[in-house]
Amino acid sequence: MVESEMHPHDPTNNKSDLEKKKKKEEKAREKELKKLKAAQKAEAAKIQAQQASSTSKTGKRKNLKREAGEGNPEDYVDPETPFGDKKLLSCQMAKQFSPSAVEKSWYAWWEKSGFFMADSSSSKPPFVIVLPPPNVTGALHIGHALTCAIQDTIMRWCRMSGYNALWVPGVDHAGIATQVVVEKKIMRERKLTRHDIGREKFVSEVWNWKNEYGGTILEQLRRLGASLDWSRECFTMDEKRCRAVTEAFVRLYREGLIYRDLRLVNWDCILRTAISDIEVDYLDIKEKTQLKVPGYDKPVEFGVLTSFAYPLEGGLGEIVVATTRVETMLGDTAIAIHPDDQRYSHLHGKFAIHPFNGRKLPIVCDAILVDPNFGTGAVKITPAHDPNDFEVGKRHNLEFINIFTDDGKINSNGGPEFVGMPRFTARKALTEALQRKGLYRGAKTNEMRLGICSRTNDVVEPLIKPQWYVNCSSMAKEALDAVFNEENRKMEIIPRQYAAEWKRWLENIRDWCVSRQLWWGHRVPAWYVTLEDDELKEIGVYNNHWVVATKEEDAQTEASRIFAGKNFKMSQDPDVLDTWFSSGLFPLSVLGWPDETDDLKTFYPTSVLETGHDILFFWVARMVMLGIKLGGDVPFRKVYLHPMIRDAHGRKMSKSLGNVIDPLEVINGITLEGLHKRLQEGNLDISELKVAKEGQRKDFPDGIPECGADALRFALVSYTAQSDKINLDIQRVVGYRQWCNKLWNAVRFAMSKLGDDYVPPAKIVPDIMPFSCQWILSVLNKAILKTVSSLELYEFSDAASAVYSWWQSQMCDVFIEAVKPYFTNDDQTYASARSSARDTLWFCLDNGLRLLHPFMPFVTEELWQRLPSPKDCVRKESIMICKYPTVVEAWTNERVEYEMDIVESAVKSLRSLRSLMPPKERHERRAAFALCRNDAVADIISSHELEIATLATLSSLKVLREIDAAPAGCAVSVVNESLSVYLKLRGTLNAEAEREKVKKKMEEIQKQRDGLTKMMDAAGYREKVPPHIHEENVAKLSTLMQELLSFEEASQHLEREIAAEASTNNSS
């Protein structure tokens, strides 16, 4: 082999070449710092003279010309690229990686070139993801960035792997959120409410707002590099999606799966609408707590259990009940006791009298609700304002009395004394009224959970309202079977742990309330028929007067059929549908359903849904139920649930804590003052602002440096191993941004060695190449295999780690360093190795950049575009449409990898010894010795002296055998049982300290050996332990014994050093 012709332990060769090379590189680095300040030809010529030539004569001339021009700063700046054109690159690679410079222009060109577009007529196998539609009101937050990073990684990988890859973008109309935003805007600008301007004008205002501001988040997704097929962009309120929603409602209604009923809902008194469970946040209150409630000037007290008495009919005394919501007693219609509670057995069938309206309240026996050991054992029942009481009301056929108006005031049912009072004002008034009547029995602290609307911070009020519901029972069973039917499993949930949650939700599913009392959204396609002879004319009062149809004309026809011969008027239900209803149809509607479009035929079911585990039920389950029912199949084959992002300390991100991370601030960078300014522009009060600023000051004392989209994406994907929560540390993102600089420099090095005239071969044959070239190709194969297999298993963190490890630990840290001697001069000894190294460099860079591209699209595109094209090959326009790397069997070489493992172990030990030296001595080249205890290791070390000397920065390396005397004046390190290395010291060896280290290591090994021996000597060991485990233990014990012998030898060496030092001191 070529490298064996040099003998690095020969000082005349190694010292002269390697040290000369090191000095030249140091000088070149120093001069590079000066080149941008002054372009002096003489200096450039001097640099050229010092640099090793690695090209042909023509290449040399071009390099000279290029180097001479390095003084011109403009050579390192990319020219301005017209929007949508392919990026124009600087003639010289910039000396440092700049995210803002690299990530500029590529996206617009990708999009304009149609690289993101899928083709429904393609013969390629489809791979489809529907982007979870972000709210139209939204700006990019870190959760969106995680979603984008994962999904774009998947899509770019699949596109490069030969799939007809479709990633569909869309935006959700976000009923409540959007209505709130526009209502606030109108109030701020015109001091008007939506009721002041009316429904039609308000909806028009929302559309105007949407058209002006609604596309913000999609532009931000472009900044992240999301390769979405923008030709299929949709909006949940556009014409096609509206048609799909209406069709779905009508079909489900006609199948008897949608019905109207009077039930309890979560009611927001500010929005005046029912809200979904996901829009309710729960606050755990441990003690008496004053909270700000919208619409109230003073804080409202919660966490208090108030007791009061109801007088019993017929002078039987009183019965005491307790509640945390005194105001609801105005709607009480019964008192419940346990049938077996002897204290109240005499009250069975009796009545209490309401003190404010005289209503008779039956005393009912209910073993389901009442715990006789809790409180007084008597429970007030308010069926219209409490979920548990609602069920009691149904069981006992009680009266349901609503006492609240839609905006949270006491209505006429509450009595003249309290009518018109806001509910929490009434709470205080009722307490005082009870005291005046002598019925108040005290109050005490009570732990409770308080429901808060996430949109308005209003306290959620359970309210009985007529609403439209979806009967989910049969659809839930199908969705459950899709995951758990072993014989016909249609869908997989990843990570698997969430399948149990899927089961729990669907087995306990309740019917879904799909109507909302909003103005912005899909209007319920139902019309109420008011007959001329109806006694009550209020909309909805007769449940059998509803007609459901896709359009008003059809509803008119249906009403005429049902109410033939009668005069009537029709009015459409003013309610809109729950946003989750249209979102639940999204995988169908984006592909053209209910029409049988080419997209629907080709791309449904989609391949995978990627989203957060927090909406597994609210969105994912509903998509599956509706997909099976309306689309005939599950909407996706896999569900990948990513973790929730927390801050570096594990805290939930909150504006009041100041720990909210804006992805664009990480991409572009921001000062601490800029972070503070963002807080000040929010709606935090003075005390919250102070806490938030202090949090920012602690976490980001110097602000956030510019990291770029690639580094942020890579960090987020790497974090996905934390399957439940991600504790995001910005310093990790900063680390990956620095790593981008290492990639940049690796390509700069390669380009300088390839030369301008270099043309890569179509293929390479590793067997005839130098050792390091064979090795890097073999481990590249392993990296490709690990990356692809991890991506296939949705183990994105492992995939990212495999790519990172190859680039960082193998390509940059080992291979590039190992081949530098081949390029130090024109010595013909290295001509063949130099040529092989060039070819290997190119193949590694080409494969490595393609391997990394799905994770880091911008920097890989820019670097790949600078690589020369291979011979007789039509180069693809972009890296993103190139083939993803696959394993090349001829590159795999286990023997070479084994030998390099030994080389790297030796180098690591030598570097460790060097790190213990005084700082001034650490960079000096030193002589080293390798004590080999068997022929195989000796042959390996001898064969690879050049690699070891280069990587460990040695002046020479000599191989010793056990019969040779240990070298004096050296530090020693035991690499393994077969190899020890010695590093020559310039000063005095602290043999005593080294001996202590060896002693501690021996004690550790002895402890391991004793533990293993004890286990293997235990009774029944051979019967219990499988044969292969026993064999592994025997081999491990043998290795430990060998290591002990090696360390014993090292200890004896150090004893001799100590003795020699003592002898020298005595003689002097």
JSON list of C-alpha atoms in Angstrom, two decimals, residues 834-1005:
[
{"chain": "A", "resi": 834, "resn": "ARG", "atom": "CA", "xyz": [-3.47, 12.12, -3.25]},
{"chain": "A", "resi": 835, "resn": "SER", "atom": "CA", "xyz": [-5.61, 11.16, -6.25]},
{"chain": "A", "resi": 836, "resn": "SER", "atom": "CA", "xyz": [-7.57, 8.63, -4.20]},
{"chain": "A", "resi": 837, "resn": "ALA", "atom": "CA", "xyz": [-8.08, 11.16, -1.42]},
{"chain": "A", "resi": 838, "resn": "ARG", "atom": "CA", "xyz": [-9.51, 13.68, -3.90]},
{"chain": "A", "resi": 839, "resn": "ASP", "atom": "CA", "xyz": [-11.97, 11.15, -5.28]},
{"chain": "A", "resi": 840, "resn": "THR", "atom": "CA", "xyz": [-12.94, 10.01, -1.80]},
{"chain": "A", "resi": 841, "resn": "LEU", "atom": "CA", "xyz": [-13.38, 13.60, -0.64]},
{"chain": "A", "resi": 842, "resn": "TRP", "atom": "CA", "xyz": [-15.79, 14.27, -3.50]},
{"chain": "A", "resi": 843, "resn": "PHE", "atom": "CA", "xyz": [-17.81, 11.09, -2.98]},
{"chain": "A", "resi": 844, "resn": "CYS", "atom": "CA", "xyz": [-18.03, 11.75, 0.75]},
{"chain": "A", "resi": 845, "resn": "LEU", "atom": "CA", "xyz": [-19.11, 15.34, 0.30]},
{"chain": "A", "resi": 846, "resn": "ASP", "atom": "CA", "xyz": [-21.66, 14.46, -2.37]},
{"chain": "A", "resi": 847, "resn": "ASN", "atom": "CA", "xyz": [-23.17, 11.59, -0.35]},
{"chain": "A", "resi": 848, "resn": "GLY", "atom": "CA", "xyz": [-22.81, 13.37, 2.98]},
{"chain": "A", "resi": 849, "resn": "LEU", "atom": "CA", "xyz": [-24.58, 16.51, 1.80]},
{"chain": "A", "resi": 850, "resn": "ARG", "atom": "CA", "xyz": [-27.41, 14.51, 0.25]},
{"chain": "A", "resi": 851, "resn": "LEU", "atom": "CA", "xyz": [-27.68, 12.50, 3.47]},
{"chain": "A", "resi": 852, "resn": "LEU", "atom": "CA", "xyz": [-27.93, 15.69, 5.51]},
{"chain": "A", "resi": 853, "resn": "HIS", "atom": "CA", "xyz": [-30.19, 17.63, 3.13]},
{"chain": "A", "resi": 854, "resn": "PRO", "atom": "CA", "xyz": [-33.62, 16.70, 4.58]},
{"chain": "A", "resi": 855, "resn": "PHE", "atom": "CA", "xyz": [-32.48, 18.00, 7.96]},
{"chain": "A", "resi": 856, "resn": "MET", "atom": "CA", "xyz": [-30.58, 21.10, 6.78]},
{"chain": "A", "resi": 857, "resn": "PRO", "atom": "CA", "xyz": [-31.85, 22.07, 3.33]},
{"chain": "A", "resi": 858, "resn": "PHE", "atom": "CA", "xyz": [-30.25, 25.50, 2.88]},
{"chain": "A", "resi": 859, "resn": "VAL", "atom": "CA", "xyz": [-26.58, 24.93, 3.72]},
{"chain": "A", "resi": 860, "resn": "THR", "atom": "CA", "xyz": [-26.53, 21.56, 1.95]},
{"chain": "A", "resi": 861, "resn": "GLU", "atom": "CA", "xyz": [-27.96, 23.07, -1.25]},
{"chain": "A", "resi": 862, "resn": "GLU", "atom": "CA", "xyz": [-25.39, 25.86, -1.24]},
{"chain": "A", "resi": 863, "resn": "LEU", "atom": "CA", "xyz": [-22.43, 23.55, -0.58]},
{"chain": "A", "resi": 864, "resn": "TRP", "atom": "CA", "xyz": [-23.61, 20.89, -3.02]},
{"chain": "A", "resi": 865, "resn": "GLN", "atom": "CA", "xyz": [-23.97, 23.48, -5.79]},
{"chain": "A", "resi": 866, "resn": "ARG", "atom": "CA", "xyz": [-20.25, 24.25, -5.42]},
{"chain": "A", "resi": 867, "resn": "LEU", "atom": "CA", "xyz": [-19.17, 20.64, -5.96]},
{"chain": "A", "resi": 868, "resn": "PRO", "atom": "CA", "xyz": [-17.88, 19.74, -9.43]},
{"chain": "A", "resi": 869, "resn": "SER", "atom": "CA", "xyz": [-20.07, 17.44, -11.53]},
{"chain": "A", "resi": 870, "resn": "PRO", "atom": "CA", "xyz": [-19.05, 13.81, -12.08]},
{"chain": "A", "resi": 871, "resn": "LYS", "atom": "CA", "xyz": [-17.81, 12.63, -15.45]},
{"chain": "A", "resi": 872, "resn": "ASP", "atom": "CA", "xyz": [-20.36, 11.71, -18.13]},
{"chain": "A", "resi": 873, "resn": "CYS", "atom": "CA", "xyz": [-23.28, 12.53, -15.84]},
{"chain": "A", "resi": 874, "resn": "VAL", "atom": "CA", "xyz": [-26.16, 14.98, -16.25]},
{"chain": "A", "resi": 875, "resn": "ARG", "atom": "CA", "xyz": [-26.27, 16.85, -12.98]},
{"chain": "A", "resi": 876, "resn": "LYS", "atom": "CA", "xyz": [-29.62, 17.45, -11.29]},
{"chain": "A", "resi": 877, "resn": "GLU", "atom": "CA", "xyz": [-30.61, 21.09, -10.91]},
{"chain": "A", "resi": 878, "resn": "SER", "atom": "CA", "xyz": [-30.93, 20.87, -7.15]},
{"chain": "A", "resi": 879, "resn": "ILE", "atom": "CA", "xyz": [-29.79, 18.61, -4.35]},
{"chain": "A", "resi": 880, "resn": "MET", "atom": "CA", "xyz": [-33.43, 18.29, -3.24]},
{"chain": "A", "resi": 881, "resn": "ILE", "atom": "CA", "xyz": [-34.36, 16.31, -6.37]},
{"chain": "A", "resi": 882, "resn": "CYS", "atom": "CA", "xyz": [-31.24, 14.12, -6.27]},
{"chain": "A", "resi": 883, "resn": "LYS", "atom": "CA", "xyz": [-31.39, 10.51, -5.17]},
{"chain": "A", "resi": 884, "resn": "TYR", "atom": "CA", "xyz": [-31.05, 9.91, -1.45]},
{"chain": "A", "resi": 885, "resn": "PRO", "atom": "CA", "xyz": [-27.86, 7.97, -0.66]},
{"chain": "A", "resi": 886, "resn": "THR", "atom": "CA", "xyz": [-28.07, 4.20, -0.50]},
{"chain": "A", "resi": 887, "resn": "VAL", "atom": "CA", "xyz": [-25.61, 1.64, 0.79]},
{"chain": "A", "resi": 888, "resn": "VAL", "atom": "CA", "xyz": [-22.88, 0.63, -1.68]},
{"chain": "A", "resi": 889, "resn": "GLU", "atom": "CA", "xyz": [-21.95, -2.92, -0.73]},
{"chain": "A", "resi": 890, "resn": "ALA", "atom": "CA", "xyz": [-18.45, -2.63, -2.20]},
{"chain": "A", "resi": 891, "resn": "TRP", "atom": "CA", "xyz": [-17.64, 0.15, 0.27]},
{"chain": "A", "resi": 892, "resn": "THR", "atom": "CA", "xyz": [-18.24, -1.93, 3.40]},
{"chain": "A", "resi": 893, "resn": "ASN", "atom": "CA", "xyz": [-15.00, -3.16, 4.98]},
{"chain": "A", "resi": 894, "resn": "GLU", "atom": "CA", "xyz": [-15.28, -4.52, 8.52]},
{"chain": "A", "resi": 895, "resn": "ARG", "atom": "CA", "xyz": [-11.54, -5.26, 8.75]},
{"chain": "A", "resi": 896, "resn": "VAL", "atom": "CA", "xyz": [-10.62, -1.68, 7.95]},
{"chain": "A", "resi": 897, "resn": "GLU", "atom": "CA", "xyz": [-13.18, -0.39, 10.48]},
{"chain": "A", "resi": 898, "resn": "TYR", "atom": "CA", "xyz": [-11.77, -2.71, 13.15]},
{"chain": "A", "resi": 899, "resn": "GLU", "atom": "CA", "xyz": [-8.25, -1.48, 12.48]},
{"chain": "A", "resi": 900, "resn": "MET", "atom": "CA", "xyz": [-9.33, 2.15, 12.55]},
{"chain": "A", "resi": 901, "resn": "ASP", "atom": "CA", "xyz": [-11.02, 1.53, 15.91]},
{"chain": "A", "resi": 902, "resn": "ILE", "atom": "CA", "xyz": [-7.64, 0.51, 17.28]},
{"chain": "A", "resi": 903, "resn": "VAL", "atom": "CA", "xyz": [-5.96, 3.50, 15.62]},
{"chain": "A", "resi": 904, "resn": "GLU", "atom": "CA", "xyz": [-8.54, 5.90, 17.06]},
{"chain": "A", "resi": 905, "resn": "SER", "atom": "CA", "xyz": [-8.23, 4.33, 20.52]},
{"chain": "A", "resi": 906, "resn": "ALA", "atom": "CA", "xyz": [-4.49, 4.83, 20.43]},
{"chain": "A", "resi": 907, "resn": "VAL", "atom": "CA", "xyz": [-4.88, 8.41, 19.22]},
{"chain": "A", "resi": 908, "resn": "LYS", "atom": "CA", "xyz": [-7.45, 9.14, 21.92]},
{"chain": "A", "resi": 909, "resn": "SER", "atom": "CA", "xyz": [-5.10, 7.86, 24.61]},
{"chain": "A", "resi": 910, "resn": "LEU", "atom": "CA", "xyz": [-2.18, 9.89, 23.24]},
{"chain": "A", "resi": 911, "resn": "ARG", "atom": "CA", "xyz": [-4.32, 13.02, 23.09]},
{"chain": "A", "resi": 912, "resn": "SER", "atom": "CA", "xyz": [-5.44, 12.38, 26.65]},
{"chain": "A", "resi": 913, "resn": "LEU", "atom": "CA", "xyz": [-1.80, 12.22, 27.76]},
{"chain": "A", "resi": 914, "resn": "ARG", "atom": "CA", "xyz": [-1.08, 15.44, 25.86]},
{"chain": "A", "resi": 915, "resn": "SER", "atom": "CA", "xyz": [-3.98, 17.23, 27.56]},
{"chain": "A", "resi": 916, "resn": "LEU", "atom": "CA", "xyz": [-2.34, 16.66, 30.94]},
{"chain": "A", "resi": 917, "resn": "MET", "atom": "CA", "xyz": [0.75, 18.61, 29.92]},
{"chain": "A", "resi": 918, "resn": "PRO", "atom": "CA", "xyz": [1.29, 22.29, 30.73]},
{"chain": "A", "resi": 919, "resn": "PRO", "atom": "CA", "xyz": [-0.63, 24.48, 28.25]},
{"chain": "A", "resi": 920, "resn": "LYS", "atom": "CA", "xyz": [2.54, 25.79, 26.56]},
{"chain": "A", "resi": 921, "resn": "GLU", "atom": "CA", "xyz": [3.71, 22.25, 25.77]},
{"chain": "A", "resi": 922, "resn": "ARG", "atom": "CA", "xyz": [0.46, 20.73, 24.50]},
{"chain": "A", "resi": 923, "resn": "HIS", "atom": "CA", "xyz": [0.89, 21.72, 20.84]},
{"chain": "A", "resi": 924, "resn": "GLU", "atom": "CA", "xyz": [4.46, 20.52, 20.42]},
{"chain": "A", "resi": 925, "resn": "ARG", "atom": "CA", "xyz": [5.12, 17.43, 18.35]},
{"chain": "A", "resi": 926, "resn": "ARG", "atom": "CA", "xyz": [6.46, 14.64, 20.49]},
{"chain": "A", "resi": 927, "resn": "ALA", "atom": "CA", "xyz": [7.83, 11.16, 20.09]},
{"chain": "A", "resi": 928, "resn": "ALA", "atom": "CA", "xyz": [5.53, 8.31, 21.07]},
{"chain": "A", "resi": 929, "resn": "PHE", "atom": "CA", "xyz": [5.79, 4.57, 21.57]},
{"chain": "A", "resi": 930, "resn": "ALA", "atom": "CA", "xyz": [3.20, 1.82, 21.19]},
{"chain": "A", "resi": 931, "resn": "LEU", "atom": "CA", "xyz": [3.69, -1.29, 23.31]},
{"chain": "A", "resi": 932, "resn": "CYS", "atom": "CA", "xyz": [1.90, -4.12, 21.51]},
{"chain": "A", "resi": 933, "resn": "ARG", "atom": "CA", "xyz": [1.24, -7.37, 23.34]},
{"chain": "A", "resi": 934, "resn": "ASN", "atom": "CA", "xyz": [0.40, -9.51, 20.32]},
{"chain": "A", "resi": 935, "resn": "ASP", "atom": "CA", "xyz": [1.36, -9.75, 16.66]},
{"chain": "A", "resi": 936, "resn": "ALA", "atom": "CA", "xyz": [-2.03, -8.71, 15.28]},
{"chain": "A", "resi": 937, "resn": "VAL", "atom": "CA", "xyz": [-2.07, -5.38, 17.12]},
{"chain": "A", "resi": 938, "resn": "ALA", "atom": "CA", "xyz": [1.61, -4.80, 16.32]},
{"chain": "A", "resi": 939, "resn": "ASP", "atom": "CA", "xyz": [0.90, -5.29, 12.61]},
{"chain": "A", "resi": 940, "resn": "ILE", "atom": "CA", "xyz": [-2.03, -2.87, 12.73]},
{"chain": "A", "resi": 941, "resn": "ILE", "atom": "CA", "xyz": [-0.08, -0.16, 14.54]},
{"chain": "A", "resi": 942, "resn": "SER", "atom": "CA", "xyz": [2.93, -0.60, 12.25]},
{"chain": "A", "resi": 943, "resn": "SER", "atom": "CA", "xyz": [0.72, -0.40, 9.16]},
{"chain": "A", "resi": 944, "resn": "HIS", "atom": "CA", "xyz": [-0.93, 2.79, 10.29]},
{"chain": "A", "resi": 945, "resn": "GLU", "atom": "CA", "xyz": [1.90, 4.78, 11.83]},
{"chain": "A", "resi": 946, "resn": "LEU", "atom": "CA", "xyz": [1.19, 7.69, 9.45]},
{"chain": "A", "resi": 947, "resn": "GLU", "atom": "CA", "xyz": [-2.47, 8.00, 10.51]},
{"chain": "A", "resi": 948, "resn": "ILE", "atom": "CA", "xyz": [-1.61, 7.78, 14.22]},
{"chain": "A", "resi": 949, "resn": "ALA", "atom": "CA", "xyz": [1.25, 10.25, 13.94]},
{"chain": "A", "resi": 950, "resn": "THR", "atom": "CA", "xyz": [-0.90, 12.67, 11.95]},
{"chain": "A", "resi": 951, "resn": "LEU", "atom": "CA", "xyz": [-3.98, 12.50, 14.17]},
{"chain": "A", "resi": 952, "resn": "ALA", "atom": "CA", "xyz": [-2.05, 12.55, 17.45]},
{"chain": "A", "resi": 953, "resn": "THR", "atom": "CA", "xyz": [0.42, 15.24, 16.23]},
{"chain": "A", "resi": 954, "resn": "LEU", "atom": "CA", "xyz": [3.53, 13.12, 16.81]},
{"chain": "A", "resi": 955, "resn": "SER", "atom": "CA", "xyz": [7.08, 13.65, 15.64]},
{"chain": "A", "resi": 956, "resn": "SER", "atom": "CA", "xyz": [7.59, 9.89, 15.54]},
{"chain": "A", "resi": 957, "resn": "LEU", "atom": "CA", "xyz": [5.98, 6.63, 16.58]},
{"chain": "A", "resi": 958, "resn": "LYS", "atom": "CA", "xyz": [7.89, 3.49, 17.45]},
{"chain": "A", "resi": 959, "resn": "VAL", "atom": "CA", "xyz": [6.32, 0.08, 17.91]},
{"chain": "A", "resi": 960, "resn": "LEU", "atom": "CA", "xyz": [7.57, -1.89, 20.94]},
{"chain": "A", "resi": 961, "resn": "ARG", "atom": "CA", "xyz": [7.04, -5.50, 21.93]},
{"chain": "A", "resi": 962, "resn": "GLU", "atom": "CA", "xyz": [6.90, -6.98, 25.40]},
{"chain": "A", "resi": 963, "resn": "ILE", "atom": "CA", "xyz": [10.57, -7.97, 25.24]},
{"chain": "A", "resi": 964, "resn": "ASP", "atom": "CA", "xyz": [11.57, -4.31, 24.68]},
{"chain": "A", "resi": 965, "resn": "ALA", "atom": "CA", "xyz": [12.47, -2.09, 27.60]},
{"chain": "A", "resi": 966, "resn": "ALA", "atom": "CA", "xyz": [9.82, 0.50, 28.46]},
{"chain": "A", "resi": 967, "resn": "PRO", "atom": "CA", "xyz": [10.90, 3.97, 27.29]},
{"chain": "A", "resi": 968, "resn": "ALA", "atom": "CA", "xyz": [12.05, 6.35, 30.02]},
{"chain": "A", "resi": 969, "resn": "GLY", "atom": "CA", "xyz": [10.74, 9.87, 30.57]},
{"chain": "A", "resi": 970, "resn": "CYS", "atom": "CA", "xyz": [7.28, 9.05, 29.22]},
{"chain": "A", "resi": 971, "resn": "ALA", "atom": "CA", "xyz": [3.68, 9.28, 30.36]},
{"chain": "A", "resi": 972, "resn": "VAL", "atom": "CA", "xyz": [1.82, 6.01, 29.85]},
{"chain": "A", "resi": 973, "resn": "SER", "atom": "CA", "xyz": [-1.78, 5.11, 29.02]},
{"chain": "A", "resi": 974, "resn": "VAL", "atom": "CA", "xyz": [-3.29, 1.66, 28.74]},
{"chain": "A", "resi": 975, "resn": "VAL", "atom": "CA", "xyz": [-5.44, 1.58, 25.60]},
{"chain": "A", "resi": 976, "resn": "ASN", "atom": "CA", "xyz": [-6.73, -1.97, 26.10]},
{"chain": "A", "resi": 977, "resn": "GLU", "atom": "CA", "xyz": [-5.44, -5.36, 27.16]},
{"chain": "A", "resi": 978, "resn": "SER", "atom": "CA", "xyz": [-3.27, -5.58, 24.04]},
{"chain": "A", "resi": 979, "resn": "LEU", "atom": "CA", "xyz": [-1.94, -2.05, 23.70]},
{"chain": "A", "resi": 980, "resn": "SER", "atom": "CA", "xyz": [-0.35, 0.68, 25.81]},
{"chain": "A", "resi": 981, "resn": "VAL", "atom": "CA", "xyz": [0.99, 3.98, 24.52]},
{"chain": "A", "resi": 982, "resn": "TYR", "atom": "CA", "xyz": [3.79, 6.17, 25.83]},
{"chain": "A", "resi": 983, "resn": "LEU", "atom": "CA", "xyz": [4.26, 9.87, 25.12]},
{"chain": "A", "resi": 984, "resn": "LYS", "atom": "CA", "xyz": [7.67, 11.47, 25.54]},
{"chain": "A", "resi": 985, "resn": "LEU", "atom": "CA", "xyz": [7.75, 14.34, 27.98]},
{"chain": "A", "resi": 986, "resn": "ARG", "atom": "CA", "xyz": [9.98, 17.37, 27.76]},
{"chain": "A", "resi": 987, "resn": "GLY", "atom": "CA", "xyz": [9.98, 18.16, 31.47]},
{"chain": "A", "resi": 988, "resn": "THR", "atom": "CA", "xyz": [9.93, 15.97, 34.54]},
{"chain": "A", "resi": 989, "resn": "LEU", "atom": "CA", "xyz": [7.27, 13.29, 34.70]},
{"chain": "A", "resi": 990, "resn": "ASN", "atom": "CA", "xyz": [5.09, 13.43, 37.77]},
{"chain": "A", "resi": 991, "resn": "ALA", "atom": "CA", "xyz": [5.33, 9.68, 38.16]},
{"chain": "A", "resi": 992, "resn": "GLU", "atom": "CA", "xyz": [3.71, 9.71, 41.58]},
{"chain": "A", "resi": 993, "resn": "ALA", "atom": "CA", "xyz": [0.53, 11.32, 40.21]},
{"chain": "A", "resi": 994, "resn": "GLU", "atom": "CA", "xyz": [0.50, 8.97, 37.22]},
{"chain": "A", "resi": 995, "resn": "ARG", "atom": "CA", "xyz": [0.88, 5.97, 39.50]},
{"chain": "A", "resi": 996, "resn": "GLU", "atom": "CA", "xyz": [-2.12, 7.09, 41.57]},
{"chain": "A", "resi": 997, "resn": "LYS", "atom": "CA", "xyz": [-4.23, 7.30, 38.40]},
{"chain": "A", "resi": 998, "resn": "VAL", "atom": "CA", "xyz": [-3.16, 3.81, 37.36]},
{"chain": "A", "resi": 999, "resn": "LYS", "atom": "CA", "xyz": [-3.88, 2.53, 40.87]},
{"chain": "A", "resi": 1000, "resn": "LYS", "atom": "CA", "xyz": [-7.43, 3.91, 40.80]},
{"chain": "A", "resi": 1001, "resn": "LYS", "atom": "CA", "xyz": [-8.03, 2.41, 37.38]},
{"chain": "A", "resi": 1002, "resn": "MET", "atom": "CA", "xyz": [-6.78, -0.98, 38.60]},
{"chain": "A", "resi": 1003, "resn": "GLU", "atom": "CA", "xyz": [-9.13, -0.80, 41.57]},
{"chain": "A", "resi": 1004, "resn": "GLU", "atom": "CA", "xyz": [-12.08, -0.12, 39.24]},
{"chain": "A", "resi": 1005, "resn": "ILE", "atom": "CA", "xyz": [-11.19, -3.08, 37.02]}
]
